[in-house]
Amino acid sequence: MKRISRLSLLGISALAMSIAAMPAFAKTQLHVIVAHFSDHTLTTFQNAAKRFEAAHPDVEINIEDVSWDNLQQRLATDIAGGTAPDISVIATRWVLDYVQNDIAEPLDAYIKPEFRSRFYENLLKPGTVDGKTYLLPILASTRALYYNKDLYAKAGVTDIPKTWDELKAVSEKVKAKGDGAYGFGIQGKEIETDTYWYYPFWSYGGDIVKDGKSGIAGEAGVQAANLYKSFIDGGLSQPSPTGSNRQDIETLFKQGRLGALVTGPWLRGQIASEAPKLNYGIAPMPSATKQLTWGGTDSMMLFKSSPNKELAWQFIQDGIFSTETRLEFTLSEGFLPVLKEEMNDSRLANDASLKAFADMLPIAQFAPLMPQWEQVVAATTAALQQIYLGQQDAKTALGAAATQIDGLIAPQ
Amino acid sequence: MSRPHLLLPFAMLLPSLALVIWIMGYPVTDLMRMSVHAVNRFGQAGNFVGALNFSKLFADPLFWASFRRTVIWTVCVTSGTILISIPVALVLSQDFAGRSVARLIVLLPWAVSATMTGIVWRWTLNGQFGMLNALLLQFGLTDQPIEFLATGEVAFPVAILIGILAAVPLTVIIFLGAFSSLPGDVFDAARIDGAGPLNTFRYMTLPLIRPFVNIAIVLNVIYAFNSFAIIWILTQGGPANSTDILVTYLYKVAFQYGKMAEASAMSLMMFAFLLVFCILYARFAMRERAL
C-alpha cells in the first residue's frame, strides 16, 4: 500500500515539476526543502530566495516546507526515486544515515574560514562525522530550569537552586507549604524520557558513550537515577512519572502546580499565550560536579546528487546564512541563534529569558552520533522506567541496558 | 453450449481478482523481497542475506514478549467483545419504545475512529487532569489520583477494556442482523411447548446464530490483532515495553529504529499467522456447521 501511494505521489510530483519547469526554461533551478517549524518558516526562506534571485537573475529557487512528521519519509522517498532536492533541512541526529549511504555532500571544501568563524563553534560539532563537516546548524536550543516564583515565595525559598541537592531541598519546602503543588516535575513517558535523565547524569560527570562503550551504568548513572528515584519516593515530584510525558509536566507547570522543571525555550511562548499570569523565572541548569546542559540543533544539508552544488552552496552561504535571513528566522521561530553576530541585534540581546538559554550555549552538550541511536534511546528509556516504577534498582536496570547498548555499538 | 456457462463465472471474477492481486500481491511480494535482503532506512535493498532477518527477530526477547501479549490482547478483546455484544444485540432486537434511539447510541461510537477513541481515553485516564480521576476523587472512592497509564499491570487491562468498547458497535450490528434473520415460527412453537427464555436462548438462539458468531470471531481477531491506534496513543507500548503488542513493536522497529528488513520479516510472519488462523478456523469451526 505504502509503495503504491509513493509511486503515485512520485508521478504527481514529477508532473507538477515538469509543468513548473516549463516557463523557466533557461533558468537554473534549485529545489530546497525546509521543515515546517511554524507558519512563518516558508515565508522566511522564500524571502531569502527572492533576495538571492534578485542578485542572480538566471536562478530560480523553489522552496517547499514539509512537516516534521513526514520529512524523514518524504526525503527517503525522493532519494529512492532519484528526485532528491538540492538542499534540505534535516534533524541533526539523522546525519549518520545520510553519510553512510553517501547522500550528504561534505562541506569542508566550500566553507571559507571567515564563514565558519561566524558560527558558535560547538554547534558545528554535531554535524561533523569522521572529521568532515556535513551539516550547518540553522537553530539551536538548550535546556534550563523554569521555576515558579510565587510557589517559591510561598515556600520561603529565597535562593534559586544551583545544584541538584539544593533543588531537592527546595522541593521539600514546596511540598510542605505549596498547597499540594509538586516540587519538581520528572518526565517518565515517551520522547525525551532519556534526555530528562541526562541532565543530572551529565552533571555527575557521566558520558553516554565512553571509550566505545555505554557509560550509563557507571557511578554517575546510578547517582542520577537514584536522585530522581528519591524525588519520586519522597513525594517531591508528581506521582508516577511513567504516566507523564513532556507535555504533561509542562501543563502542570503552566497550571502553577509545579515548583520547577527543566525544558527548552519553547515553553516561554506557550506560557505567554496560555498562562500569561504565571509568575516564573528561568535559571541555569542545576549542577553537581559539572555544569552542562542538553543542546539540540537542526541543520541544513547539501545533497551529493545535486547537479548544481556550487550554486546551491552559494545560496546556503549568501541566502540562508545571511545575517538578515538568520535574524528573521531566529526572531520568528523563538529558537536560539547559531551565528554570534545575531546576538548583536538589540531585539535578541534585550530578551532576558532568551538570553538565559543563549548563555548556556557554550556549555551545551550534544547526544553522541551513533547509527543505532533510536534503539539506544529505547533501551535507556525502558531501564529508567523500570527504576522509576521500582521494578529494578538503578544498578541492575542500567547495567542490563548498558550491555544491550554495547551490543548495538559494537561493529556488526 | 455449456462452455460459456463454465467460463462465465471465472470471467466475472477476473476483475476483482486482478484488483486483489494488485492491492495485496504487490506489497506482499515487496515485503518478501525486503525480508531476505539488507535494507537501509531509505528502503533501498542491498545484499541478499537469506533468513538472517528472521533469525535476528527470533533472538529478540521483545518480539516474543510482544507476541505473547498480542495473543492475550486478541483473545481478551475478541471474547470480551462477543460476550458483551450478544446480550446488547438481544436487548436491541426486542421491540420497545425508543429502540431506534438506543440502537443509535450503541452504534454511534462506530463512526469514531480508533485514534480519536484513544485520544479521548488518554485524556480521561490522565492522572493529573483526567475526568475519571476527578470523578473518583469527588465521590471519595480514592484519596489519591490513580495514574492508570503509568504501569503496564494497569495500563494493559485498561487498553483491553477500551479495545472491547471500540469493537462492540460493529459486532452488535452483526448480531442484530443475526437476530433479525431468526425464523419467528420456530420460536413460537418452542414457547407453546413450554420452553423458558434461558432454554430458548441456550438450545435455539445460540445454535441458530452460530455462523454469525463465527464471522464475529474471525473479524474481531483480525481487527484486534492488527489494532495499533489505541495502544499506541495510550502508552506507545510503554512503560518499559510492558504494553507493546506486535503492531506497535513493528512500528518502532520500522520507523523509529529504521530496520526495514526486520520489520518486513515481522509483518510477513504476522500476515502468515493471521492467514493460517483464518484458514484453520474456516476449516474447523465453519465446516462443522455444514455437516
XYZ file of C-alpha atoms in Angstrom, chain B:
291
model
C -23.264 -24.829 -25.434
C -22.179 -25.417 -21.876
C -18.692 -23.945 -22.265
C -19.576 -20.243 -21.984
C -21.543 -21.074 -18.824
C -18.496 -22.706 -17.308
C -16.198 -19.836 -18.148
C -18.549 -17.001 -17.369
C -18.282 -17.104 -13.560
C -14.485 -17.088 -13.777
C -14.537 -14.258 -16.272
C -16.728 -12.262 -13.915
C -14.349 -12.973 -11.037
C -11.362 -11.821 -13.036
C -11.586 -8.040 -12.463
C -11.889 -8.340 -8.701
C -9.172 -10.979 -8.666
C -6.895 -8.625 -10.564
C -7.695 -5.854 -8.117
C -6.899 -8.073 -5.133
C -3.606 -9.146 -6.679
C -2.725 -5.543 -7.413
C -3.595 -4.257 -3.944
C -2.444 -7.239 -1.888
C 0.050 -9.020 -4.105
C 2.424 -6.184 -4.755
C 3.075 -5.190 -1.140
C 3.354 -8.812 -0.054
C 5.924 -9.677 -2.722
C 7.763 -6.472 -1.887
C 7.772 -7.470 1.791
C 9.103 -10.895 0.869
C 11.884 -9.328 -1.159
C 12.828 -6.914 1.640
C 12.697 -9.606 4.315
C 15.582 -11.557 2.756
C 17.777 -8.570 1.924
C 19.691 -5.976 3.881
C 17.609 -2.805 3.555
C 18.656 0.667 4.657
C 16.478 3.326 6.240
C 15.707 4.731 2.802
C 14.080 1.492 1.679
C 16.922 0.689 -0.701
C 17.668 -3.034 -0.769
C 21.253 -4.242 -0.513
C 22.734 -7.746 -0.312
C 20.774 -10.966 -0.106
C 21.014 -12.189 3.492
C 18.753 -15.235 3.494
C 16.983 -15.921 6.778
C 19.179 -13.561 8.813
C 16.378 -11.054 9.422
C 14.140 -13.813 10.688
C 16.770 -15.302 12.993
C 17.513 -11.832 14.426
C 13.841 -11.494 15.178
C 13.595 -14.923 16.824
C 16.514 -13.973 19.075
C 14.791 -10.768 20.188
C 13.091 -11.200 23.586
C 10.937 -8.120 22.979
C 9.492 -9.768 19.874
C 8.409 -12.812 21.871
C 7.056 -10.706 24.723
C 5.046 -8.678 22.204
C 3.835 -11.853 20.561
C 2.634 -13.293 23.873
C 0.917 -10.026 24.706
C -0.694 -9.910 21.257
C -2.275 -13.307 21.894
C -3.608 -12.170 25.283
C -4.834 -8.913 23.784
C -6.534 -10.605 20.821
C -8.201 -13.323 22.901
C -9.405 -10.874 25.575
C -10.672 -8.237 23.147
C -12.419 -10.784 20.934
C -14.062 -12.788 23.716
C -14.966 -9.676 25.706
C -16.484 -8.037 22.649
C -18.607 -11.061 21.788
C -19.726 -11.659 25.379
C -20.934 -8.063 25.605
C -22.322 -7.760 22.104
C -24.690 -10.748 22.195
C -26.791 -9.529 25.152
C -26.687 -5.940 23.887
C -27.909 -7.037 20.472
C -30.520 -9.267 22.087
C -31.925 -6.301 24.003
C -31.780 -4.025 20.983
C -33.642 -6.560 18.861
C -36.631 -6.501 21.237
C -39.484 -4.187 20.442
C -39.536 -1.328 22.942
C -40.206 2.383 22.947
C -37.102 4.357 21.933
C -35.417 1.346 20.417
C -34.051 3.282 17.460
C -32.537 5.876 19.787
C -30.924 3.137 21.866
C -29.576 1.490 18.714
C -28.183 4.781 17.528
C -26.394 5.359 20.836
C -24.810 1.912 20.779
C -23.773 2.157 17.156
C -22.593 5.771 17.079
C -19.115 5.065 18.501
C -18.502 3.058 15.351
C -18.306 6.339 13.487
C -15.483 7.498 15.764
C -12.040 6.437 14.620
C -9.894 4.324 16.921
C -7.410 7.189 17.003
C -9.992 9.566 18.410
C -11.175 6.956 20.879
C -7.584 6.591 22.045
C -7.059 10.332 22.448
C -10.297 10.811 24.378
C -9.418 7.974 26.737
C -5.880 9.185 27.170
C -7.289 12.456 28.437
C -9.958 10.771 30.524
C -7.419 8.492 32.206
C -4.759 11.136 32.821
C -3.639 11.020 36.448
C -3.409 14.761 36.981
C -6.120 16.307 34.806
C -8.275 13.331 33.826
C -12.061 13.178 34.167
C -12.063 9.692 35.623
C -9.774 10.650 38.500
C -11.785 13.814 39.114
C -14.913 11.652 39.463
C -13.253 9.075 41.699
C -11.866 11.809 43.944
C -15.179 13.626 44.090
C -17.074 10.521 45.150
C -14.373 9.730 47.675
C -13.607 6.387 46.053
C -9.918 7.224 46.159
C -7.965 9.855 48.077
C -5.077 9.918 45.566
C -5.281 10.273 41.806
C -4.602 6.972 40.048
C -2.095 7.018 37.189
C -3.880 4.481 35.007
C -1.281 4.525 32.257
C 1.865 4.633 34.402
C 2.286 0.874 34.903
C 1.860 -1.999 32.482
C -0.146 -4.023 35.022
C -2.908 -1.400 34.977
C -2.448 0.122 31.533
C -2.713 -3.137 29.593
C -6.054 -4.289 31.069
C -7.343 -0.733 30.644
C -6.291 -0.814 26.993
C -8.096 -4.147 26.576
C -11.302 -2.645 28.009
C -11.061 0.270 25.585
C -10.348 -2.135 22.749
C -13.528 -4.017 23.631
C -15.500 -0.791 23.767
C -14.266 0.179 20.321
C -15.119 -3.221 18.839
C -18.599 -3.623 20.329
C -20.615 -1.468 17.851
C -19.651 -3.401 14.723
C -20.151 -6.720 16.492
C -23.571 -5.613 17.730
C -24.517 -4.848 14.131
C -23.516 -8.376 13.130
C -25.681 -9.885 15.885
C -28.605 -7.564 15.180
C -28.533 -8.982 11.674
C -28.365 -12.474 13.165
C -31.377 -11.989 15.406
C -33.494 -10.431 12.690
C -32.812 -13.452 10.491
C -34.129 -15.921 13.081
C -37.326 -17.688 11.955
C -40.157 -16.475 14.201
C -42.414 -19.545 13.855
C -39.877 -21.923 15.373
C -39.684 -19.736 18.465
C -43.476 -19.544 18.656
C -43.574 -23.323 18.576
C -40.979 -23.551 21.326
C -42.926 -21.170 23.500
C -46.075 -23.241 23.057
C -44.078 -26.300 24.025
C -43.175 -24.540 27.259
C -39.502 -23.617 26.726
C -38.345 -20.869 29.106
C -36.271 -17.912 27.919
C -32.987 -19.437 29.147
C -33.569 -22.749 27.439
C -34.718 -20.993 24.292
C -31.517 -18.993 24.216
C -29.270 -21.939 25.041
C -30.791 -24.554 22.723
C -32.284 -22.473 19.920
C -30.883 -18.947 19.600
C -27.239 -19.834 20.124
C -27.118 -22.729 17.635
C -29.024 -20.663 15.082
C -26.703 -17.671 15.301
C -23.601 -19.859 15.327
C -22.458 -18.819 11.809
C -22.703 -15.171 12.862
C -20.629 -15.876 15.971
C -18.015 -17.435 13.727
C -17.931 -14.385 11.467
C -17.735 -12.107 14.501
C -14.813 -14.113 15.901
C -12.843 -14.009 12.657
C -13.478 -10.301 12.077
C -12.620 -9.376 15.663
C -9.476 -11.477 15.742
C -8.226 -9.777 12.590
C -9.241 -6.364 13.912
C -7.696 -6.831 17.364
C -4.521 -8.488 16.129
C -3.834 -5.540 13.836
C -5.172 -2.762 16.024
C -2.491 -0.174 16.503
C -4.070 3.145 17.403
C -5.429 2.515 20.892
C -2.280 1.117 22.500
C -0.012 3.456 20.594
C -1.878 6.539 21.695
C -2.350 5.439 25.294
C 1.172 4.251 26.092
C 3.270 3.839 22.911
C 3.839 0.317 24.204
C 5.444 1.595 27.418
C 6.417 1.885 30.177
C 9.448 -0.301 29.503
C 7.707 -2.171 26.621
C 5.157 -3.575 29.083
C 2.188 -2.888 26.792
C 3.793 -3.494 23.402
C 1.892 -5.774 21.031
C 3.275 -6.896 17.682
C 1.938 -3.985 15.631
C 3.259 -1.313 17.997
C 6.625 -3.057 18.199
C 6.611 -3.406 14.410
C 6.114 0.346 14.064
C 9.075 1.014 16.352
C 11.352 -1.416 14.514
C 10.427 0.011 11.118
C 10.034 3.719 11.620
C 11.937 4.548 14.792
C 14.871 2.151 14.557
C 14.855 2.230 10.733
C 15.293 -1.542 10.460
C 13.081 -2.050 7.430
C 14.235 -5.594 6.661
C 13.487 -6.978 10.124
C 10.195 -5.115 10.095
C 9.326 -6.737 6.760
C 10.126 -10.154 8.192
C 7.935 -9.404 11.191
C 4.960 -8.241 9.156
C 5.257 -11.281 6.907
C 5.061 -13.525 9.943
C 2.066 -11.632 11.262
C 0.410 -11.943 7.880
C 1.112 -15.684 7.787
C -0.129 -16.140 11.346
C -3.439 -14.432 10.597
C -3.826 -16.271 7.305
C -3.260 -19.654 8.926
C -5.659 -18.791 11.737
C -8.405 -17.772 9.335
C -7.966 -20.838 7.132
C -7.902 -23.246 10.079
C -10.865 -21.546 11.658
C -12.799 -21.663 8.410
C -11.972 -25.379 8.044
C -12.888 -26.496 11.533
C -15.419 -24.132 13.050
C -17.338 -23.257 9.926
C -17.349 -26.666 8.293
C -18.686 -28.281 11.476
C -21.895 -26.433 10.922
C -22.266 -27.507 7.327
C -22.242 -31.193 8.322
